[in-house]
């Protein structure tokens, strides 16, 4: 039995690896500037705790990108393999965590296996496992830190509490929304205090003290940084918060409704985050999710009288707390990226719903042998259909959609490749007449330029990037190229007057002025 379960787990991990790594160099089709700036900073400025540019970014993801570049070279694939491996590790972590939490139950393996299986092929998690956003590290850190915590509680080994605290604090170096995970840690410690299981108060307090000490030590550097730069602690969240709206209560109610509906009704409309508007969960899993959520709510109330129901309360707390960062914003709701911390309990609920459904089915089918045969057939057909549906949704419907290409700035990638392919002797200017946050690299140019900067970095060939008011500094003598980022008639005429001998052509949305090329 144990060997079969190990083989099934390996199968789930292989499936997760396929969904996260296959065609990673071409899907998503392009490189969004927010991904590109992470690569540019990892390449040019590794080793920082925090990157204040582009509304502020914690530094751990950039350090992992730097390691990836060191091993694999600078490329889009090298950015995204970091996310893919983090996503794959999260699938394993989910299995370990769920199995650990339900260790006293006969359904522990079943829940662990199906939680990880649903996660392995879910569009929601697969999508963010294949792009260069630092948010994918948050569920990874949460999963392993709580696995270590509950393993330490069960085994009474102090080293697991120390490791749990250390791993948990790494989360503060990942993604802004992780800061609310402190509430989940507090909830978990309160639950463990209440269920003590023959441990003395002194033993529990010692365990918690070691955990918190490790968390404090690991989190101290970024804590000091935020004390010195308090404006970066909240960062962009202030501008998109419900509290910045004219009617915060109304905005909060609308955000809650949108986020509750995103699982089964209408999901994120942003093409980078989702097949625009489709539910975050495929409908059969969405139905199981609702069953599991209802079971968890019911059993959480039972916890008041019977402490054995604590796993349900913990996952419910996790789901609510890690949805809050997204619910407290009024921009782009529902927001799949800001909600990524809630992805693990969502699939635990789906596994709970499946376990409940199969238990009900078992009572309807007799004899026992027929039940097992029918059950295996149903599970095989359902799993195969689910895998194919998720594959088709991600790699075909979404991955080959023209909207997705636009959402990931595929034209910028192509232009970057074109610039990198030119003779190094050709002087190149790129006029960035696009809106966006201005970033220091290169020299206060708006964010959209980051994709082209990264694509040129691969070939170590750099253009000169300019704001529109700096075109008077363009100097071309024998041969050169001026690229106008987006068509603007007045700018185009001004450049043409400067270089009337140039050959003008259109490449995607870019206007090119070629001089003797």
Coordinates of C-alpha atoms in Angstrom, one line a residue:
X1 CA 0.0 0.0 0.0
X2 CA 2.8 2.4 0.9
X3 CA 4.6 1.8 -2.4
X4 CA 1.4 2.4 -4.3
X5 CA 0.9 5.7 -2.6
X6 CA 4.4 6.8 -3.2
X7 CA 4.0 6.0 -6.9
X8 CA 0.7 7.9 -7.0
X9 CA 2.4 10.9 -5.4
X10 CA 5.3 10.7 -7.9
X11 CA 2.6 10.7 -10.7
X12 CA 1.0 13.8 -9.3
X13 CA 4.4 15.5 -9.1
X14 CA 5.2 14.5 -12.7
X15 CA 1.9 15.9 -13.8
X16 CA 2.6 19.1 -11.9
X17 CA 6.0 19.4 -13.5
X18 CA 4.6 18.9 -17.0
X19 CA 2.0 21.6 -16.5
X20 CA 4.6 24.0 -15.1
X21 CA 7.6 23.4 -17.4
X22 CA 6.3 22.2 -20.8
X23 CA 6.6 25.0 -23.4
X24 CA 7.8 27.4 -20.6
X25 CA 9.9 29.3 -23.2
X26 CA 6.8 30.2 -25.3
X27 CA 3.8 30.2 -22.9
X28 CA 3.0 32.8 -21.7
X29 CA 3.8 34.4 -25.1
X30 CA 5.9 37.4 -24.2
X31 CA 7.4 39.0 -21.2
X32 CA 5.3 41.5 -19.2
X33 CA 7.3 44.6 -18.0
X34 CA 6.7 43.7 -14.4
X35 CA 8.4 40.3 -15.0
X36 CA 11.2 42.0 -17.0
X37 CA 12.1 44.5 -14.3
X38 CA 12.6 41.6 -11.9
X39 CA 15.0 40.0 -14.4
X40 CA 16.8 43.3 -15.0
X41 CA 17.2 43.9 -11.2
X42 CA 18.4 40.4 -10.7
X43 CA 20.9 40.8 -13.5
X44 CA 22.1 44.4 -12.6
X45 CA 21.5 44.8 -8.8
X46 CA 21.4 41.4 -7.0
X47 CA 21.6 41.1 -3.3
X48 CA 19.2 43.8 -2.1
X49 CA 16.6 43.2 0.6
X50 CA 14.0 45.4 -1.1
X51 CA 13.6 47.0 -4.5
X52 CA 11.7 50.3 -4.1
X53 CA 11.2 50.7 -7.9
X54 CA 7.9 49.8 -9.5
X55 CA 5.9 50.3 -6.3
X56 CA 8.3 48.3 -4.2
X57 CA 9.3 44.6 -4.4
X58 CA 10.7 42.2 -1.7
X59 CA 14.1 40.9 -2.7
X60 CA 14.0 37.1 -2.3
X61 CA 12.6 36.4 -5.8
X62 CA 15.3 38.5 -7.4
X63 CA 18.0 36.6 -5.6
X64 CA 16.6 33.3 -6.9
X65 CA 16.5 34.8 -10.4
X66 CA 20.2 35.7 -10.0
X67 CA 21.0 32.1 -9.1
X68 CA 19.0 30.9 -12.1
X69 CA 20.9 33.3 -14.4
X70 CA 24.1 32.0 -13.0
X71 CA 23.2 28.5 -13.9
X72 CA 21.2 28.8 -17.0
X73 CA 22.2 32.2 -18.4
X74 CA 20.0 35.3 -18.9
X75 CA 16.7 34.4 -20.6
X76 CA 12.9 34.5 -20.3
X77 CA 13.1 30.8 -19.5
X78 CA 15.6 31.4 -16.7
X79 CA 13.1 33.8 -15.1
X80 CA 10.1 31.5 -15.3
X81 CA 11.9 28.3 -14.3
X82 CA 12.2 29.8 -10.8
X83 CA 8.4 30.2 -10.5
X84 CA 7.9 26.8 -12.1
X85 CA 10.1 25.1 -9.5
X86 CA 8.5 27.0 -6.7
X87 CA 5.0 26.0 -7.9
X88 CA 6.1 22.3 -8.2
X89 CA 7.6 22.4 -4.6
X90 CA 4.3 23.8 -3.4
X91 CA 2.4 20.8 -4.8
X92 CA 4.7 18.5 -2.8
X93 CA 4.4 20.8 0.3
X94 CA 0.6 20.7 0.0
X95 CA 0.6 16.9 0.1
X96 CA 2.9 16.8 3.2
X97 CA 1.0 19.5 5.0
X98 CA -2.5 18.1 4.5
X99 CA -1.2 14.6 5.4
X100 CA 0.4 16.0 8.6
X101 CA -2.7 18.0 9.7
X102 CA -5.1 15.1 9.2
X103 CA -2.7 12.5 10.6
X104 CA -5.2 11.2 13.1
X105 CA -7.8 10.6 10.5
X106 CA -8.1 7.5 8.2
X107 CA -8.8 9.9 5.3
X108 CA -5.4 11.7 5.7
X109 CA -3.8 10.2 2.6
X110 CA -6.9 10.7 0.5
X111 CA -7.2 14.4 1.4
X112 CA -3.5 15.0 0.9
X113 CA -3.4 13.2 -2.5
X114 CA -6.4 15.0 -4.0
X115 CA -5.5 18.4 -2.5
X116 CA -2.2 18.2 -4.3
X117 CA -3.7 16.7 -7.4
X118 CA -6.2 19.5 -7.8
X119 CA -3.4 22.0 -7.2
X120 CA -1.1 20.3 -9.7
X121 CA -3.3 21.0 -12.7
X122 CA -5.3 24.0 -11.6
X123 CA -5.2 26.9 -14.0
X124 CA -5.0 29.4 -11.1
X125 CA -1.8 28.0 -9.6
X126 CA -0.3 26.7 -12.9
X127 CA -0.6 30.2 -14.4
X128 CA 1.3 32.0 -11.7
X129 CA 3.9 29.1 -11.6
X130 CA 4.8 30.0 -15.2
X131 CA 5.5 33.8 -15.0
X132 CA 8.1 35.9 -13.3
X133 CA 6.0 37.3 -10.4
X134 CA 7.3 37.0 -6.9
X135 CA 3.8 36.2 -5.5
X136 CA 4.2 32.5 -6.3
X137 CA 6.7 32.2 -3.4
X138 CA 4.0 33.1 -0.8
X139 CA 2.0 29.8 -0.9
X140 CA 5.3 27.9 -1.0
X141 CA 6.5 29.5 2.2
X142 CA 3.1 29.1 3.9
X143 CA 2.8 25.5 3.1
X144 CA 6.2 24.4 4.3
X145 CA 6.3 26.7 7.4
X146 CA 3.0 25.2 8.7
X147 CA 4.0 21.7 7.8
X148 CA 7.0 22.1 10.0
X149 CA 5.0 23.7 12.7
X150 CA 2.4 20.9 12.9
X151 CA 5.1 18.2 12.5
X152 CA 6.9 19.7 15.4
X153 CA 3.7 19.7 17.5
X154 CA 3.1 16.0 16.7
X155 CA 6.7 14.8 17.2
X156 CA 7.5 17.2 20.1
X157 CA 10.9 17.9 18.4
X158 CA 12.0 21.5 18.9
X159 CA 14.0 21.7 15.7
X160 CA 10.8 21.7 13.7
X161 CA 9.5 24.7 15.6
X162 CA 12.8 26.5 14.9
X163 CA 12.7 25.7 11.2
X164 CA 9.0 26.6 11.0
X165 CA 9.7 30.1 12.4
X166 CA 12.7 30.6 10.1
X167 CA 10.8 29.5 7.0
X168 CA 7.8 31.6 7.9
X169 CA 9.9 34.7 8.2
X170 CA 11.3 34.2 4.7
X171 CA 7.8 35.0 3.6
X172 CA 8.4 38.6 4.5
X173 CA 11.0 38.7 1.7
X174 CA 8.5 37.4 -0.9
X175 CA 5.3 39.3 -1.5
X176 CA 3.4 42.2 0.2
X177 CA 0.3 40.3 1.0
X178 CA 2.3 37.8 3.1
X179 CA 2.4 40.4 5.9
X180 CA -1.2 39.4 6.8
X181 CA -0.1 35.8 7.2
X182 CA 1.1 36.9 10.7
X183 CA -2.6 36.6 11.6
X184 CA -2.7 33.0 10.4
X185 CA 0.4 32.2 12.5
X186 CA -1.3 33.7 15.5
X187 CA -4.4 31.7 14.8
X188 CA -2.4 28.5 14.4
X189 CA -0.6 29.0 17.7
X190 CA -3.9 29.7 19.5
X191 CA -5.3 26.5 18.1
X192 CA -2.3 24.5 19.2
X193 CA -2.5 26.0 22.6
X194 CA -6.1 25.0 22.9
X195 CA -5.6 21.4 21.8
X196 CA -2.3 20.9 23.7
X197 CA -2.7 17.1 23.7
X198 CA -1.2 16.2 27.1
X199 CA 1.5 18.8 26.8
X200 CA 2.1 21.1 29.7
X201 CA 1.8 24.9 29.3
X202 CA 5.5 25.2 29.9
X203 CA 6.3 22.8 27.0
X204 CA 4.0 24.6 24.6
X205 CA 5.4 28.1 25.6
X206 CA 9.0 26.8 25.1
X207 CA 8.1 25.5 21.6
X208 CA 6.4 28.8 20.7
X209 CA 9.3 30.8 22.1
X210 CA 11.8 28.9 19.8
X211 CA 9.6 29.4 16.8
X212 CA 9.2 33.1 17.4
X213 CA 12.9 33.6 18.2
X214 CA 13.8 32.0 14.8
X215 CA 11.2 34.1 13.0
X216 CA 12.5 37.3 14.7
X217 CA 16.1 36.6 13.7
X218 CA 15.3 35.8 10.1
X219 CA 12.9 38.6 9.7
X220 CA 15.0 41.2 11.5
X221 CA 16.9 42.6 8.4
X222 CA 13.8 43.5 6.4
X223 CA 12.1 44.6 9.6
X224 CA 14.9 47.1 10.2
X225 CA 14.7 48.2 6.5
X226 CA 11.0 49.0 6.9
X227 CA 11.6 50.9 10.1
X228 CA 14.1 53.0 8.2
X229 CA 11.7 53.3 5.2
X230 CA 8.2 53.1 6.6
X231 CA 6.7 54.5 3.4
X232 CA 7.7 51.2 1.6
X233 CA 6.0 49.0 4.1
X234 CA 2.5 49.6 2.7
X235 CA 3.7 50.9 -0.7
X236 CA 1.1 50.7 -3.6
X237 CA -1.5 49.1 -1.3
X238 CA -2.4 52.5 0.0
X239 CA -3.5 53.7 -3.5
X240 CA -5.6 50.7 -4.3
X241 CA -7.1 50.2 -0.8
X242 CA -10.8 50.3 -0.2
X243 CA -10.0 53.0 2.4
X244 CA -8.9 55.3 -0.3
X245 CA -12.3 55.1 -2.0
X246 CA -15.1 57.6 -1.5
X247 CA -17.3 55.0 0.2
X248 CA -15.0 52.4 1.9
X249 CA -17.9 50.3 3.3
X250 CA -19.6 49.9 -0.2
X251 CA -16.2 49.2 -1.8
X252 CA -15.5 46.5 0.8
X253 CA -18.9 44.9 0.3
X254 CA -18.5 44.9 -3.5
X255 CA -15.0 43.4 -3.2
X256 CA -16.1 40.7 -0.8
X257 CA -18.9 39.7 -3.2
X258 CA -16.6 39.7 -6.2
X259 CA -14.0 37.5 -4.5
X260 CA -16.6 35.0 -3.2
X261 CA -18.0 34.8 -6.7
X262 CA -14.7 34.3 -8.4
X263 CA -14.4 30.6 -7.5
X264 CA -17.5 29.5 -9.3
X265 CA -19.1 32.4 -11.1
X266 CA -16.9 35.1 -12.5
X267 CA -13.1 35.2 -11.9
X268 CA -10.3 37.7 -12.6
X269 CA -10.8 39.6 -15.9
X270 CA -7.1 40.4 -16.4
X271 CA -5.8 38.2 -19.2
X272 CA -2.4 38.0 -17.4
X273 CA -4.1 36.4 -14.4
X274 CA -6.8 34.3 -15.9
X275 CA -8.8 33.3 -19.0
X276 CA -10.6 36.5 -18.7
X277 CA -13.7 36.3 -16.5
X278 CA -13.8 32.5 -16.2
X279 CA -14.2 31.1 -12.6
X280 CA -10.9 30.4 -10.8
X281 CA -12.0 26.8 -10.3
X282 CA -13.2 24.4 -13.1
X283 CA -16.9 23.9 -12.3
X284 CA -16.8 20.3 -10.9
X285 CA -13.9 21.3 -8.6
X286 CA -15.9 24.4 -7.8
X287 CA -18.8 22.4 -6.7
X288 CA -16.6 20.2 -4.5
X289 CA -15.0 23.4 -3.1
X290 CA -18.4 24.6 -2.0
X291 CA -19.1 21.3 -0.3
X292 CA -15.8 21.3 1.5
X293 CA -16.2 25.0 2.5
X294 CA -19.6 24.2 4.0
X295 CA -18.1 21.1 5.9
X296 CA -15.2 23.2 7.2
X297 CA -17.6 26.0 8.5
X298 CA -19.8 23.4 10.2
X299 CA -16.9 21.6 11.8
X300 CA -15.2 24.8 12.9
X301 CA -18.3 25.5 15.1
X302 CA -17.9 21.9 16.4
X303 CA -14.4 22.7 17.5
X304 CA -15.9 24.7 20.4
X305 CA -17.0 21.4 22.0
X306 CA -14.6 18.9 20.4
X307 CA -11.0 19.9 19.7
X308 CA -10.5 17.1 17.1
X309 CA -12.1 19.4 14.5
X310 CA -9.2 21.8 14.6
X311 CA -7.9 21.1 11.1
X312 CA -11.1 22.5 9.6
X313 CA -10.8 25.6 11.7
X314 CA -7.2 26.1 10.6
X315 CA -7.9 25.8 6.9
X316 CA -10.9 28.0 7.2
X317 CA -8.8 30.7 9.0
X318 CA -6.1 30.4 6.3
X319 CA -8.7 30.9 3.5
X320 CA -10.3 33.9 5.1
X321 CA -7.1 35.6 6.2
X322 CA -5.3 35.2 2.9
X323 CA -8.3 36.4 0.9
X324 CA -8.3 39.6 3.0
X325 CA -5.4 41.3 1.1
X326 CA -7.3 41.1 -2.1
X327 CA -10.7 41.9 -0.5
X328 CA -9.3 45.0 1.0
X329 CA -8.5 46.5 -2.4
X330 CA -10.8 48.1 -4.9
X331 CA -8.7 47.8 -8.0
X332 CA -9.2 44.9 -10.5
X333 CA -11.5 42.9 -8.3
X334 CA -11.6 40.0 -8.1
X335 CA -7.8 39.7 -8.2
X336 CA -6.4 36.3 -8.6
X337 CA -2.8 37.4 -8.0
X338 CA -3.4 39.1 -4.7
X339 CA -5.6 36.1 -3.7
X340 CA -2.8 33.5 -4.4
X341 CA -2.2 32.9 -0.7
X342 CA -5.7 31.3 -0.5
X343 CA -5.1 28.8 -3.2
X344 CA -4.0 25.9 -0.9
X345 CA -7.0 25.9 1.4
X346 CA -9.3 26.3 -1.6
X347 CA -8.1 22.9 -3.0
X348 CA -8.2 21.3 0.5
X349 CA -11.9 22.2 0.6
X350 CA -12.3 20.6 -2.9
X351 CA -10.7 17.4 -1.5
X352 CA -13.0 17.5 1.5
X353 CA -15.9 17.8 -0.8
X354 CA -14.8 14.9 -2.9
X355 CA -14.3 12.7 0.2
X356 CA -17.8 13.6 1.4
X357 CA -19.3 12.9 -2.0
X358 CA -17.6 9.5 -2.3
X359 CA -18.8 8.6 1.2
X360 CA -22.4 9.3 0.2
X361 CA -21.9 7.3 -3.0
X362 CA -20.6 4.4 -1.1
X363 CA -23.8 4.0 0.8
X364 CA -25.8 3.9 -2.4
X365 CA -23.9 1.1 -4.2
X366 CA -23.9 -2.5 -3.2
X367 CA -22.2 -4.9 -3.1
X368 CA -18.8 -3.8 -1.9
X369 CA -16.9 -5.2 -4.9
X370 CA -19.2 -3.4 -7.4
X371 CA -18.7 -0.2 -5.5
X372 CA -14.9 -0.4 -5.7
X373 CA -15.0 -1.2 -9.5
X374 CA -17.5 1.6 -10.2
X375 CA -15.6 4.0 -8.0
X376 CA -12.3 3.3 -9.8
X377 CA -13.9 3.8 -13.2
X378 CA -15.5 7.1 -12.1
X379 CA -12.3 8.4 -10.5
X380 CA -10.2 7.5 -13.6
X381 CA -12.7 9.1 -16.1
X382 CA -13.2 12.1 -14.0
X383 CA -9.4 12.6 -13.4
X384 CA -8.6 12.2 -17.1
X385 CA -11.4 14.6 -18.1
X386 CA -10.3 17.1 -15.5
X387 CA -6.6 16.9 -16.6
X388 CA -7.5 17.4 -20.2
X389 CA -9.9 20.3 -19.5
X390 CA -7.2 22.1 -17.5
X391 CA -4.6 21.4 -20.2
X392 CA -6.9 22.7 -22.9
X393 CA -7.9 25.8 -20.9
X394 CA -4.3 26.8 -20.2
X395 CA -2.3 25.8 -23.2
X396 CA -4.9 26.3 -26.0
X397 CA -7.7 28.6 -25.0
X398 CA -5.5 31.0 -23.0
X399 CA -2.0 30.3 -24.2
X400 CA -2.8 30.8 -27.9
X401 CA -5.2 33.7 -27.4
X402 CA -4.3 37.0 -29.1
X403 CA -5.4 38.8 -25.9
X404 CA -2.8 36.9 -23.9
X405 CA -0.1 37.9 -26.4
X406 CA -1.1 41.5 -25.9
X407 CA -1.3 41.1 -22.1
X408 CA 2.3 39.8 -22.0
X409 CA 3.7 42.5 -24.4
X410 CA 4.8 40.0 -27.0
X411 CA 5.5 42.9 -29.4
X412 CA 8.0 44.3 -26.9
X413 CA 9.8 41.0 -26.8
X414 CA 10.0 40.9 -30.6
X415 CA 11.3 44.5 -30.8
X416 CA 13.9 43.7 -28.1
X417 CA 15.1 40.7 -30.1
X418 CA 15.3 42.8 -33.2
X419 CA 17.4 45.4 -31.5
X420 CA 19.7 42.8 -30.1
X421 CA 20.1 41.2 -33.5
X422 CA 21.5 44.4 -35.1
X423 CA 25.1 45.1 -35.7
X424 CA 26.7 46.5 -32.5
X425 CA 28.1 49.3 -34.6
X426 CA 24.6 50.7 -35.2
X427 CA 23.6 53.3 -32.7
X428 CA 20.1 52.8 -31.5
X429 CA 17.7 55.2 -29.7
X430 CA 14.3 54.1 -28.2
X431 CA 11.9 56.9 -27.5
X432 CA 9.5 55.6 -24.8
X433 CA 6.3 57.7 -25.3
X434 CA 4.3 55.4 -23.1
X435 CA 2.8 55.9 -19.7
X436 CA 3.9 54.0 -16.6
X437 CA 5.9 54.3 -13.4
X438 CA 9.3 55.7 -14.1
X439 CA 12.2 53.4 -13.0
X440 CA 15.9 54.1 -12.6
X441 CA 17.0 51.5 -15.0
X442 CA 17.5 53.0 -17.5
X443 CA 17.6 56.6 -16.3
X444 CA 14.0 57.3 -15.3
X445 CA 12.3 55.7 -18.3
X446 CA 8.7 54.5 -17.9
X447 CA 8.1 50.8 -17.0
X448 CA 7.0 49.6 -20.5
X449 CA 10.7 49.8 -21.6
X450 CA 11.7 47.1 -19.2
X451 CA 10.8 44.2 -21.6
X452 CA 13.0 45.5 -24.3
X453 CA 15.9 46.3 -21.9
X454 CA 15.8 42.7 -20.7
X455 CA 15.7 41.3 -24.2
X456 CA 18.8 43.4 -25.1
X457 CA 20.5 42.3 -21.9
X458 CA 20.6 38.7 -23.2
X459 CA 22.9 39.8 -26.0
X460 CA 24.7 42.4 -23.9
X461 CA 23.8 45.1 -26.5
X462 CA 22.1 48.2 -25.2
X463 CA 20.1 50.9 -26.9
X464 CA 19.8 54.4 -25.5
X465 CA 16.4 54.9 -24.0
X466 CA 14.9 58.4 -23.9
X467 CA 11.8 60.1 -22.7
X468 CA 9.9 62.1 -25.4
X469 CA 11.3 65.4 -24.1
X470 CA 14.8 64.2 -24.5
X471 CA 14.8 63.6 -28.3
X472 CA 16.9 66.6 -29.0
X473 CA 19.9 64.6 -27.5
X474 CA 19.7 62.1 -30.4
X475 CA 22.9 62.2 -32.4
X476 CA 23.3 60.0 -35.4
X477 CA 26.0 60.5 -38.0
X478 CA 26.7 57.6 -40.4
X479 CA 24.1 54.9 -39.5
X480 CA 21.6 54.4 -36.8
X481 CA 18.1 53.7 -35.7
X482 CA 15.4 55.6 -33.8
X483 CA 12.5 53.6 -32.5
X484 CA 9.3 55.4 -31.5
X485 CA 7.7 53.2 -28.8
X486 CA 4.1 54.0 -29.7
X487 CA 2.9 56.0 -32.7
X488 CA 2.6 59.8 -32.0
X489 CA 2.2 62.1 -35.0
X490 CA 3.9 65.1 -33.6
X491 CA 6.9 63.1 -32.2
X492 CA 7.2 61.3 -35.5
X493 CA 7.2 64.6 -37.5
X494 CA 9.8 66.0 -35.1
X495 CA 12.1 63.0 -35.5
X496 CA 11.6 63.0 -39.3
X497 CA 12.6 66.7 -39.4
X498 CA 15.8 65.8 -37.6
X499 CA 16.6 62.9 -40.0
X500 CA 14.8 63.6 -43.3
X501 CA 17.0 61.0 -45.1
X502 CA 15.7 58.2 -42.8
X503 CA 13.7 55.2 -44.1
X504 CA 10.5 55.0 -42.1
X505 CA 8.8 51.6 -41.4
X506 CA 6.3 50.1 -39.0
X507 CA 7.1 47.1 -36.9
X508 CA 4.1 46.0 -34.8
X509 CA 3.2 49.2 -32.8
X510 CA 6.7 50.6 -33.2
X511 CA 7.7 53.3 -35.7
X512 CA 11.3 52.8 -37.0
X513 CA 13.5 55.5 -38.5
X514 CA 16.4 53.8 -40.2
X515 CA 19.5 55.6 -41.3
X516 CA 21.8 53.7 -43.7
X517 CA 20.7 50.3 -42.2

